[in-house]
Tab-separated table of C-alpha atoms and ligand atoms in Angstrom:
chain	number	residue	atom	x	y	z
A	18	UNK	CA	127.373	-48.383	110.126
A	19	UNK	CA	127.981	-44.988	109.318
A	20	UNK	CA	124.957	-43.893	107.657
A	21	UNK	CA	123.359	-43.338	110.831
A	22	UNK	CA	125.682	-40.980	112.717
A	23	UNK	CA	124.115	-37.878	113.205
A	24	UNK	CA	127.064	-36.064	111.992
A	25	UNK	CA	127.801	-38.440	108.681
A	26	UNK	CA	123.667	-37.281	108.339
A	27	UNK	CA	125.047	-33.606	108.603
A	28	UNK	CA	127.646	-34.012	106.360
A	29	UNK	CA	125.478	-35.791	103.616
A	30	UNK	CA	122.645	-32.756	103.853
A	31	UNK	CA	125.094	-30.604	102.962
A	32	UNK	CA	126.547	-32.705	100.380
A	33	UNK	CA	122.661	-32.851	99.175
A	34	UNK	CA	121.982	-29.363	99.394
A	35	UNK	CA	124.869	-28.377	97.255
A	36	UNK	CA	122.846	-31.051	94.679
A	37	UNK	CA	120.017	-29.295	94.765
A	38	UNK	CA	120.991	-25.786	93.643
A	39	UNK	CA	123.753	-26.430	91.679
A	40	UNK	CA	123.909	-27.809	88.056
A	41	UNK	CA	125.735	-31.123	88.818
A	42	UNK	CA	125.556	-34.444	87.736
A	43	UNK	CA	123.866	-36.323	89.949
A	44	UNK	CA	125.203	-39.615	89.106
A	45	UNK	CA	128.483	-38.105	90.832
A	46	UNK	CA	126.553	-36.745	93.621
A	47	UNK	CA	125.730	-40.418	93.945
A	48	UNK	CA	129.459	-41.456	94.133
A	49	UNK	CA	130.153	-38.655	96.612
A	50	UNK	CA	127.696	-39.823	99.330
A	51	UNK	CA	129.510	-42.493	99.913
A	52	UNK	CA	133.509	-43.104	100.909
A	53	UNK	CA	135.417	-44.821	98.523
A	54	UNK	CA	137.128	-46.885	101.171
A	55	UNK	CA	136.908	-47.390	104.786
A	56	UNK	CA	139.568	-49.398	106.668
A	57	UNK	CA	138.012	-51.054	110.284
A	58	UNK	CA	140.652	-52.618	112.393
A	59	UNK	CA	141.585	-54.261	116.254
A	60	UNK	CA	144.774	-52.451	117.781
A	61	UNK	CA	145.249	-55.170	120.757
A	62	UNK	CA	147.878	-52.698	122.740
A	63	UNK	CA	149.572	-54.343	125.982
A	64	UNK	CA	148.843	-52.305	128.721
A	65	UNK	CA	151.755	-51.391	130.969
A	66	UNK	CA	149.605	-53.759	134.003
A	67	UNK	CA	150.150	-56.353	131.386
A	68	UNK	CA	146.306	-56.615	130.452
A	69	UNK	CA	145.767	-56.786	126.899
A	70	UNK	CA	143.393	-54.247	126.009
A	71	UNK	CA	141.516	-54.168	122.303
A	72	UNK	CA	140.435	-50.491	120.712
A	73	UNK	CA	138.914	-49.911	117.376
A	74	UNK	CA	140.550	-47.953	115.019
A	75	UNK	CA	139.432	-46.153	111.663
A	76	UNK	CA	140.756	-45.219	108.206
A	77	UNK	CA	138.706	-43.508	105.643
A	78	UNK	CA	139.286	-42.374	102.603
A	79	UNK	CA	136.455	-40.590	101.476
A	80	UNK	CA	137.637	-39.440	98.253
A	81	UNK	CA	141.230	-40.396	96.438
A	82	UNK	CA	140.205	-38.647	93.057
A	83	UNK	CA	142.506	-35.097	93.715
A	84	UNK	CA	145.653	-37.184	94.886
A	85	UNK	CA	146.597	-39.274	97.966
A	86	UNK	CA	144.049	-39.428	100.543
A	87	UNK	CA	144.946	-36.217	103.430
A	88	UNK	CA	143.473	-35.949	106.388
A	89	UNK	CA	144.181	-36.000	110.766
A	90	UNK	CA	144.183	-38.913	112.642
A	91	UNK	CA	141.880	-38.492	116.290
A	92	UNK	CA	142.400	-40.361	119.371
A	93	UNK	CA	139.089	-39.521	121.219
A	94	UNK	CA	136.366	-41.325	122.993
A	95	UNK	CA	133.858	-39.894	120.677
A	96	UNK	CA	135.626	-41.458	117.614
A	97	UNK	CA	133.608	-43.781	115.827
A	98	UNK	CA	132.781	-44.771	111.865
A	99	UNK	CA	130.013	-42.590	111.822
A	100	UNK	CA	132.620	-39.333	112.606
A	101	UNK	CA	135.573	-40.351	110.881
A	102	UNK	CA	133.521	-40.940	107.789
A	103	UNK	CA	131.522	-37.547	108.188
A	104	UNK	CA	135.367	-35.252	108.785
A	105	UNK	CA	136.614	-37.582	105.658
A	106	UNK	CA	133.871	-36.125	103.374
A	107	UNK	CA	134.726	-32.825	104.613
A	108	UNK	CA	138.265	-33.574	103.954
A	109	UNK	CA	137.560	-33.578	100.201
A	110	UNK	CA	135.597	-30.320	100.066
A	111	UNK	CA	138.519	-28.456	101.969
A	112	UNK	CA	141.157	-30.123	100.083
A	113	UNK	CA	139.477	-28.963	96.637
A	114	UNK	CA	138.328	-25.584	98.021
A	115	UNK	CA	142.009	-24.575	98.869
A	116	UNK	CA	142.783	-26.348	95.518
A	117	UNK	CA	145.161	-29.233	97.063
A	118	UNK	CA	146.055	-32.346	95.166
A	119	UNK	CA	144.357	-34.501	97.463
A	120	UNK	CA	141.839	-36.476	98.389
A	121	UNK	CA	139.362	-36.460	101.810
A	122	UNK	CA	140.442	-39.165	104.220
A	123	UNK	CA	140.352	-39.140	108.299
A	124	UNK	CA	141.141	-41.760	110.895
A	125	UNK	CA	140.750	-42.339	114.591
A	126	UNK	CA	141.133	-44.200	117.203
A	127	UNK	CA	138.309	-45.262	120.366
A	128	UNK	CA	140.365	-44.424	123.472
A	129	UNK	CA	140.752	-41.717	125.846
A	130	UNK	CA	145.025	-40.058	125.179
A	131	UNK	CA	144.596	-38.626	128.554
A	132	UNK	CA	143.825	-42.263	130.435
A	133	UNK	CA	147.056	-44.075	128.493
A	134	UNK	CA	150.714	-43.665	129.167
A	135	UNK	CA	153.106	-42.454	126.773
A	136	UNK	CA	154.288	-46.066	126.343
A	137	UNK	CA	150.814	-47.267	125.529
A	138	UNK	CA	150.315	-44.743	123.136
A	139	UNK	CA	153.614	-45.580	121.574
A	140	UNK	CA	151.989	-48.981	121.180
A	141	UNK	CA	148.453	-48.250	120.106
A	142	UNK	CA	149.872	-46.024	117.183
A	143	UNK	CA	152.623	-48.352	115.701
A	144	UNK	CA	150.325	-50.973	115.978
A	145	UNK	CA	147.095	-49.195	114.386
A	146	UNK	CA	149.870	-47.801	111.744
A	147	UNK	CA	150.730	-51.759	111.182
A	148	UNK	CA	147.341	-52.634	110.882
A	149	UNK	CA	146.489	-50.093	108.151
A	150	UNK	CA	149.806	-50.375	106.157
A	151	UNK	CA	148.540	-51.755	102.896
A	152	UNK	CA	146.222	-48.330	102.977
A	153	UNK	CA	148.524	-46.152	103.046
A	154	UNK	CA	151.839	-44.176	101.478
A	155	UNK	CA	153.377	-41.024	100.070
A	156	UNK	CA	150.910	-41.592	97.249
A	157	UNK	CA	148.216	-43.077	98.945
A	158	UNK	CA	146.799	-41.822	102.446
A	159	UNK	CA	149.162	-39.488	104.694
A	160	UNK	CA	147.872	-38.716	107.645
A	161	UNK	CA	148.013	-35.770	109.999
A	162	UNK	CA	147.721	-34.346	113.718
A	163	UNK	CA	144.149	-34.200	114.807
A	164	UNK	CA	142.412	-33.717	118.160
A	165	UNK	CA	144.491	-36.305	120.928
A	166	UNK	CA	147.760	-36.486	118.786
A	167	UNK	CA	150.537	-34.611	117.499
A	168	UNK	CA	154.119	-34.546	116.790
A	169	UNK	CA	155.200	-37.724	119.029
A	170	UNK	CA	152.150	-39.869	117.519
A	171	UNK	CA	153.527	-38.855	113.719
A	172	UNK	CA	157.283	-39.397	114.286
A	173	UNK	CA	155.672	-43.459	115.771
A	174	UNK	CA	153.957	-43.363	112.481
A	175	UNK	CA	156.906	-42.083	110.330
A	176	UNK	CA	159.172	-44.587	111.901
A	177	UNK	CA	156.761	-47.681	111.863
A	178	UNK	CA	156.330	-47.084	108.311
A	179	UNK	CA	160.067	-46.630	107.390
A	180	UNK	CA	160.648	-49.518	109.101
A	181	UNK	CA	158.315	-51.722	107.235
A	182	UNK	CA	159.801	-50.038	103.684
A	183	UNK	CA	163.519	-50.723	104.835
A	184	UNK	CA	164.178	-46.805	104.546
A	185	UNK	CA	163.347	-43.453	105.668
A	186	UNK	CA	159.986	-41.772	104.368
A	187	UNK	CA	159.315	-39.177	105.896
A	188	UNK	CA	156.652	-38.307	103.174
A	189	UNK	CA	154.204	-40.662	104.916
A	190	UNK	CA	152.663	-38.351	107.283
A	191	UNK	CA	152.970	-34.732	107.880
A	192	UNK	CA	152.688	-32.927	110.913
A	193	UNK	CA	155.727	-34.102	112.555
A	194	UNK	CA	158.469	-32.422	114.328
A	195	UNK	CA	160.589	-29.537	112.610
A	196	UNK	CA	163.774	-31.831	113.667
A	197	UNK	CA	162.502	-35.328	111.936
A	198	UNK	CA	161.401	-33.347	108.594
A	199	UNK	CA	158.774	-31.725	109.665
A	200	UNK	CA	157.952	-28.177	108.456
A	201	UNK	CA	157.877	-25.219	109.994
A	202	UNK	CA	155.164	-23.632	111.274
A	203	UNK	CA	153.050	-26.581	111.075
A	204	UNK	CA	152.013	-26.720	114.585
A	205	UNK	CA	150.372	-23.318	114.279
A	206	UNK	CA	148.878	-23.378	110.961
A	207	UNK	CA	145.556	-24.192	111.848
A	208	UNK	CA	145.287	-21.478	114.453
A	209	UNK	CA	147.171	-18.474	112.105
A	210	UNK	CA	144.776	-19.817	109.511
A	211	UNK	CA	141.754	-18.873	111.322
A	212	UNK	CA	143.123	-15.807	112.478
A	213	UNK	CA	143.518	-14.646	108.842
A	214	UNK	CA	140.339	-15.784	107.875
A	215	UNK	CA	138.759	-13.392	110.951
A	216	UNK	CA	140.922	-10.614	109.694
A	217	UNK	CA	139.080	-10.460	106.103
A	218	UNK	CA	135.724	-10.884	107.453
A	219	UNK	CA	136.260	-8.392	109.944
A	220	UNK	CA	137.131	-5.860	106.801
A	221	UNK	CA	133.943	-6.808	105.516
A	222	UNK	CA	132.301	-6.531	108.733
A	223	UNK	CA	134.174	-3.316	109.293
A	224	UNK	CA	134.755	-4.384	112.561
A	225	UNK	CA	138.100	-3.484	114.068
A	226	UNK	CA	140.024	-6.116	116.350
A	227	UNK	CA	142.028	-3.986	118.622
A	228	UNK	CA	138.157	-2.839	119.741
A	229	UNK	CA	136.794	-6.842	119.958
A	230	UNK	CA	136.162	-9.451	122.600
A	231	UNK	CA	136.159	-13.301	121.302
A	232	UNK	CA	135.228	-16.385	123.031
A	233	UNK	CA	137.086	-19.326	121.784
A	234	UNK	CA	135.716	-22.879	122.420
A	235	UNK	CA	138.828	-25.155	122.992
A	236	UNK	CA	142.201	-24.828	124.033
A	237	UNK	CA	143.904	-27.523	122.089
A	238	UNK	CA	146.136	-26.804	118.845
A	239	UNK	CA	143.751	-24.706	117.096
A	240	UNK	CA	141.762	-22.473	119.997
A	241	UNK	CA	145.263	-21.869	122.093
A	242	UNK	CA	147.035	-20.781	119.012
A	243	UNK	CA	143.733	-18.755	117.434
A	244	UNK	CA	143.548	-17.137	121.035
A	245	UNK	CA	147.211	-15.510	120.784
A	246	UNK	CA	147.402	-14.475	117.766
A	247	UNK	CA	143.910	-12.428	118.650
A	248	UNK	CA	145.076	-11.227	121.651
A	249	UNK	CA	148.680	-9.885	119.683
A	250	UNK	CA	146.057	-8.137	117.551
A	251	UNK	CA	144.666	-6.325	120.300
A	252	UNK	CA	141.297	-8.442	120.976
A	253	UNK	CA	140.084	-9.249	124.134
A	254	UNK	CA	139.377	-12.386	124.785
A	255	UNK	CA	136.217	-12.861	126.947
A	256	UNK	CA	135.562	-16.085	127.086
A	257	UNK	CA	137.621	-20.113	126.903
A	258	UNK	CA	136.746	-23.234	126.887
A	259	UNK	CA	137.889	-26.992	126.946
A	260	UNK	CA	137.436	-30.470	128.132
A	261	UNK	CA	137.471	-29.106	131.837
A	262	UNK	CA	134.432	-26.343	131.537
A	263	UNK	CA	133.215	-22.975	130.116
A	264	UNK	CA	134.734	-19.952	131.233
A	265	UNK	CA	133.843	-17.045	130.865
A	266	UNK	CA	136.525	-13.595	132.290
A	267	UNK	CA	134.781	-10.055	131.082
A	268	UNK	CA	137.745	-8.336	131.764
A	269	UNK	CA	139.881	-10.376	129.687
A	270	UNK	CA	142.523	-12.920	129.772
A	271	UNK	CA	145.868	-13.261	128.381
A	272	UNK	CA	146.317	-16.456	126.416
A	273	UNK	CA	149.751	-17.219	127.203
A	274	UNK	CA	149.273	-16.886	130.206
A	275	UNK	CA	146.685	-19.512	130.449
A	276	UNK	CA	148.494	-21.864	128.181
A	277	UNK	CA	151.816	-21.581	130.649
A	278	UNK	CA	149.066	-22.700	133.642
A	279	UNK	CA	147.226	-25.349	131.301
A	280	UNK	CA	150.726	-26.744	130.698
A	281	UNK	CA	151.139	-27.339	134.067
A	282	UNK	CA	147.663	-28.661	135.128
A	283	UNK	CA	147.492	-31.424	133.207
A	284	UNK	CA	146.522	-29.581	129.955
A	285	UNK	CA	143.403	-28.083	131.538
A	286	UNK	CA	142.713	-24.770	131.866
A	287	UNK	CA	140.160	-24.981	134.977
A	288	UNK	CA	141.207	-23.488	138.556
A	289	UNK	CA	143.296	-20.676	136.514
A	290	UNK	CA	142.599	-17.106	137.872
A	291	UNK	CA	140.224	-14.620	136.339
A	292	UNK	CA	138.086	-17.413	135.287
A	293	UNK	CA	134.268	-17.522	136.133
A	294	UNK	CA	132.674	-21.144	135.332
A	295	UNK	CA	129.405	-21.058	133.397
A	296	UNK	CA	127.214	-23.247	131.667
A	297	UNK	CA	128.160	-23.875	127.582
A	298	UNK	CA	124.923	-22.148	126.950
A	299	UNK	CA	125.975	-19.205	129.173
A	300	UNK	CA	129.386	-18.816	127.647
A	301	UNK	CA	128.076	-19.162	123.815
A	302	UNK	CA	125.429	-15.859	124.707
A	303	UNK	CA	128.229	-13.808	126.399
A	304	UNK	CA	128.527	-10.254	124.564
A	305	UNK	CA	131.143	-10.318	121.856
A	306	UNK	CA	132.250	-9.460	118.284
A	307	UNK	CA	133.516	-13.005	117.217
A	308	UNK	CA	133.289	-16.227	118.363
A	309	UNK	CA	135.501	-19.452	117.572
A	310	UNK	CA	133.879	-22.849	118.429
A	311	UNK	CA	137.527	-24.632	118.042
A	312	UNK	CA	136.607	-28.007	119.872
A	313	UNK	CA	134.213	-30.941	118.896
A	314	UNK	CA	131.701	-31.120	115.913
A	315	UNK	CA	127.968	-30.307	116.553
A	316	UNK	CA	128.357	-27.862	119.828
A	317	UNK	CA	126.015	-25.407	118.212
A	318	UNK	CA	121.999	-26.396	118.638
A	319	UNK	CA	119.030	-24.275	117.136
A	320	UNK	CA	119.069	-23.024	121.541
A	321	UNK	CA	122.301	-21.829	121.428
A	322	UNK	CA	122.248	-20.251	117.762
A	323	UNK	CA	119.418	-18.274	118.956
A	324	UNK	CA	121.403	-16.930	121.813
A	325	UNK	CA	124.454	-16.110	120.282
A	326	UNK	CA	125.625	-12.499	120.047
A	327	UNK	CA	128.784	-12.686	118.095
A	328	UNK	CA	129.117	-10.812	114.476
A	329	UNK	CA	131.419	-13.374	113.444
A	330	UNK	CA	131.415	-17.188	113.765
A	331	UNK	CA	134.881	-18.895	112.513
A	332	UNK	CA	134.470	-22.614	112.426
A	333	UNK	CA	137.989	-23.530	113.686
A	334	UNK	CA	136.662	-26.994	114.583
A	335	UNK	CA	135.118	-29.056	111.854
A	336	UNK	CA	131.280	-29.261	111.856
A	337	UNK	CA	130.368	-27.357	114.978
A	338	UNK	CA	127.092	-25.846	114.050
A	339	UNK	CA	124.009	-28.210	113.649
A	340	UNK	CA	121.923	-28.163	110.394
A	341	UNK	CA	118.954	-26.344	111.999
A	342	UNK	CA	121.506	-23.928	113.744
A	343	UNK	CA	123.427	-22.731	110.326
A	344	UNK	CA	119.567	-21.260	109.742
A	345	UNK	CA	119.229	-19.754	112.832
A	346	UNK	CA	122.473	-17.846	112.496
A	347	UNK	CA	121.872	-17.216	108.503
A	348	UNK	CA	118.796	-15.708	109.920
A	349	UNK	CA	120.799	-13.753	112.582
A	350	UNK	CA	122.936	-11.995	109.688
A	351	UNK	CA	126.039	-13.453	111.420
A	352	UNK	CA	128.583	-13.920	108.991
A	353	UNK	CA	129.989	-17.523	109.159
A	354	UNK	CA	133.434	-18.780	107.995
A	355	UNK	CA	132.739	-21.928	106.967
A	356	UNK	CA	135.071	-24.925	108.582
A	357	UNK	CA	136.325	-26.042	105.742
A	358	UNK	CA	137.662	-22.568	104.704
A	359	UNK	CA	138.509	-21.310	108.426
A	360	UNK	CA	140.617	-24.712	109.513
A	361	UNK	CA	142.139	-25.186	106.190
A	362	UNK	CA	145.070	-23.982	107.389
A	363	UNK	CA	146.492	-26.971	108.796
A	364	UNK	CA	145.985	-29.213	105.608
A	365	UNK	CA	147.381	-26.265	103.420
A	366	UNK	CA	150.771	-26.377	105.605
A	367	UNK	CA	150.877	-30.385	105.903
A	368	UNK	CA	150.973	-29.471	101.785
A	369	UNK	CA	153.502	-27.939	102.100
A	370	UNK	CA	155.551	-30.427	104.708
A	371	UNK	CA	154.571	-32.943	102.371
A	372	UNK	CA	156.482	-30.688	99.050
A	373	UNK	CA	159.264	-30.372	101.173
A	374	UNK	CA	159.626	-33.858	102.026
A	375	UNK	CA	159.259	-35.162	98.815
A	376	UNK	CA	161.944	-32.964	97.772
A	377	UNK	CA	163.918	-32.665	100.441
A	378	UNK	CA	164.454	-28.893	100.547
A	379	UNK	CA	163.195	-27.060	103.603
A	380	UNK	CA	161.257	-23.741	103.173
A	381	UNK	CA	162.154	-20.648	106.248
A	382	UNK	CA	159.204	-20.086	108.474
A	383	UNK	CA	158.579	-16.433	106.322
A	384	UNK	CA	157.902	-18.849	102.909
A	385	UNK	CA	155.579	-20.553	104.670
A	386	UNK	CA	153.211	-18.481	106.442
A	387	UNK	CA	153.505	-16.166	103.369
A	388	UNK	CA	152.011	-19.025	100.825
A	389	UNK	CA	149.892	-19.666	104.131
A	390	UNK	CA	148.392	-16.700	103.944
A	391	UNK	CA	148.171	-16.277	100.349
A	392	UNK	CA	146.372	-19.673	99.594
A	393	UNK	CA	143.718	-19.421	103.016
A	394	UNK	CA	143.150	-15.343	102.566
A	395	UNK	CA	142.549	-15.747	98.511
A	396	UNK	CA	140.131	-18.824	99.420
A	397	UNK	CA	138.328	-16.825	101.723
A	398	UNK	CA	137.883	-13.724	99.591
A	399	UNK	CA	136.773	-16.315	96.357
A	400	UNK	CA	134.049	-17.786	98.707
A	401	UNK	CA	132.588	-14.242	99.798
A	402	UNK	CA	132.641	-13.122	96.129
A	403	UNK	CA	131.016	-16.214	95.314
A	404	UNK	CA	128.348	-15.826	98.068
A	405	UNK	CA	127.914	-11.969	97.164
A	406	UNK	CA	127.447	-13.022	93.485
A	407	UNK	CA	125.064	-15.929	94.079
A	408	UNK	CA	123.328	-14.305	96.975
A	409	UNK	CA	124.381	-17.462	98.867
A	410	UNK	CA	125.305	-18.135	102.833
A	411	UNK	CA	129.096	-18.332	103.198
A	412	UNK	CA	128.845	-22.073	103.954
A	413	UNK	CA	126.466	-22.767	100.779
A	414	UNK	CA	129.422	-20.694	98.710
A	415	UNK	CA	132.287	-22.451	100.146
A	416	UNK	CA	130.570	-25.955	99.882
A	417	UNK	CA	129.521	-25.291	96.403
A	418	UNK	CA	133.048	-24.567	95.016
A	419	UNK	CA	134.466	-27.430	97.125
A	420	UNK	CA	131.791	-29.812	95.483
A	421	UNK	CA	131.822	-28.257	92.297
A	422	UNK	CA	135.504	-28.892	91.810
A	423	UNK	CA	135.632	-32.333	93.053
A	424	UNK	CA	132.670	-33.316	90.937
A	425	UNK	CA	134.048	-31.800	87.942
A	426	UNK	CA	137.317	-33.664	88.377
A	427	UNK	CA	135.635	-36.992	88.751
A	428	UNK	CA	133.287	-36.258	85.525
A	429	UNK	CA	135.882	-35.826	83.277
A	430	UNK	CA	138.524	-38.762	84.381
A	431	UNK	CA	134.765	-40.621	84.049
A	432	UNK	CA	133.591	-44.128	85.442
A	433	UNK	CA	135.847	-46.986	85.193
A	434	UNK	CA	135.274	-49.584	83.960
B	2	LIG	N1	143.401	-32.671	111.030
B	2	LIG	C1	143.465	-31.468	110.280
B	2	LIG	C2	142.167	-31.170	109.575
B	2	LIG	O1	141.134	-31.625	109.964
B	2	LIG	C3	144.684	-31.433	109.363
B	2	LIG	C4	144.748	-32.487	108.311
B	2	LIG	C5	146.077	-32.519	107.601
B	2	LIG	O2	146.957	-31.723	107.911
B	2	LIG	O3	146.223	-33.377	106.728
B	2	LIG	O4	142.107	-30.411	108.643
């Protein structure tokens, strides 16, 4: 079940901690701990040695009270109920933070992308879109990109779906391909939204980029993206991570660069030049200004908080910094933008895919990174004036307004029956 996952547990003490300084009713704190509805399902998927293999897959919707259900769908070996549940609550709180009409949802799948062929995948995801097709719809559940898929595994879900209706709806997912109604700019929203989010703590911080060195944990969608637009700023970025190892390169690497040679190395960024191997501990207490855990939930311990000797912490990953870390690094003075603030700029362009779709009238890429940056920098500054106000941590301030507005909205639509 869910309840046990360590990271549903981390998910539900914030939830809880929210409860206990804020004036909320607690009856819809109750409904909140739980998700509204979780989908469990078999995707048998014949393998291309003609073995049927059998993975699990996940929908849920932790919250459908904003709108339709929004959220990424993961294809990872860590996937299970526990995290799909946990990144669906979270969902909700970014969603309502960034003042969406949606709902939390996430879903995922138990296999390893890198260990199937692109035909298997083809399968796994029409079938796993079959499976779940009563769950979902323009105004029900549309999912996203997450961690192991992308534009290919949306256009399989797009067309599956059309298929089943007997005509085109492209509304069903977002995250797809500027060419199949996709939006621009979608591919690097997450990334640019992170980067602005750095930019107005760093004015806070009066810390000035062209003078910093970053260390960026992942080099997927979020970290490779994040990494550039740093580096176009002038940064210097002195550490990168991802599946293959910690790295650590004092005099600086250029990300392009390293994304041309991950591109052809099998999407791994080990073996490229400049880059000295270290432990994760080793490359989270390397000397730098900011630091951008953009890879799995939970990399941060209490040992590694301690160690860390960034000013800045942006959360481009969702949930990377333990419960007994976030003290640590309160403690530390390190300012902290919270995930569901720093990453929310994926969601907040999937919005706007999803506008666009519906009405079928396409937005340049300069109308959308301009309402990008107006809805993810005005966020950011509410939270800090919230925190300053409150004398709250930047992650009690963001999770209180993303609470604070869901619970409100449930409250006064009231209990049915
Ligand atoms: N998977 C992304 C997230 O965790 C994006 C979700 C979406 O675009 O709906 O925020």
């Amino acid at each position: 079940m869910f309840e046990t996952s360590q990271f549903y547990q981390q998910a539900l003490a914030q939830l809880d901690s929210v409860a206990e300084h804020v004036d909320l009713d607690i009856n819809i704190i109750e409904r909140l701990r739980y998700p509204k509805r979780s989908v469990i399902v078999s995707i048998p998927v014949r393998m291309d040695s003609g073995e049927t293999k059998v993975f699990t897959g996940y929908r849920v919707q932790h919250s459908l009270t904003a709108g339709p259900g929004k959220g990424g769908l993961r294809f990872s070996p860590h996937v299970d109920f526990g995290e799909v549940a946990a990144l669906a609550m979270l969902m909700t709180w970014k969603c309502s933070l960034v003042s969406l009409p949606f709902g939390g949802a996430k879903g995922g799948m138990n296999c390893d992308p890198t260990k199937l062929s692109p035909r298997e995948k083809e399968r796994a995801t029409r079938r796993f879109t079959q499976e779940i097709l009563p769950f979902i719809g323009p105004q029900i559940d549309v999912m996203a990109p997450d961690m192991g898929t992308g534009e290919q595994e949306m256009a399989w879900i797009y067309d599956t779906y059309s298929m089943h209706k007997g005509h085109s709806c492209p509304q069903i997912v977002t995250g797809k391909s500027a060419a199949l109604y996709g939006t621009l700019g979608r591919r690097e929203a997450t990334g640019r939204g992170v980067v602005y989010c750095i930019e107005e703590a760093a004015r806070i911080k009066e810390i000035n980029l062209r003078e910093s060195r970053v260390i960026v944990q992942g080099f997927g969608n979020v970290g490779s993206v994040a990494a550039q637009e740093l580096h176009a700023r002038g940064c210097r970025i002195v550490g990168v991570a991802d599946a293959s190892g910690h790295f650590l390169c004092p005099q600086g690497i250029d990300p392009r660069k390293l994304c041309e040679y991950a591109e052809n190395n099998n999407r791994r960024i080990e073996g490229c030049a400049g880059l000295e191997s270290v432990t994760k501990e080793e490359f989270f207490a390397a000397d730098c200004e900011i630091a951008v855990p953009a890879a799995l939930e939970r990399q941060i311990d209490e040992k590694i908080a301690n160690n860390l000797k960034c000013r800045i912490l942006a959360e481009g990953a969702n949930g990377p910094v333990t419960i007994e870390a976030d003290k640590v690094i309160n403690d530390k003075g390190i300012m902290v933008i919270p995930d569901i603030v720093c990453n929310a700029g994926g969601v907040i362009v999937s919005y706007f895919e999803w506008v666009q779709d519906i009405q079928m009238f396409f937005w340049t890429m300069e109308e959308v990174d301009s309402r990008l940056q107006q809805l993810i920098r005005r966020a950011f500054v509410g939270i800090h004036h919230f925190a300053e106000r409150n004398n709250y941590s930047m992650r009690h301030s963001a999770l209180v307004l993303g609470v604070r507005e869901t619970a409100r909205e449930k409250a006064t639509r009231g209990l049915y029956p």
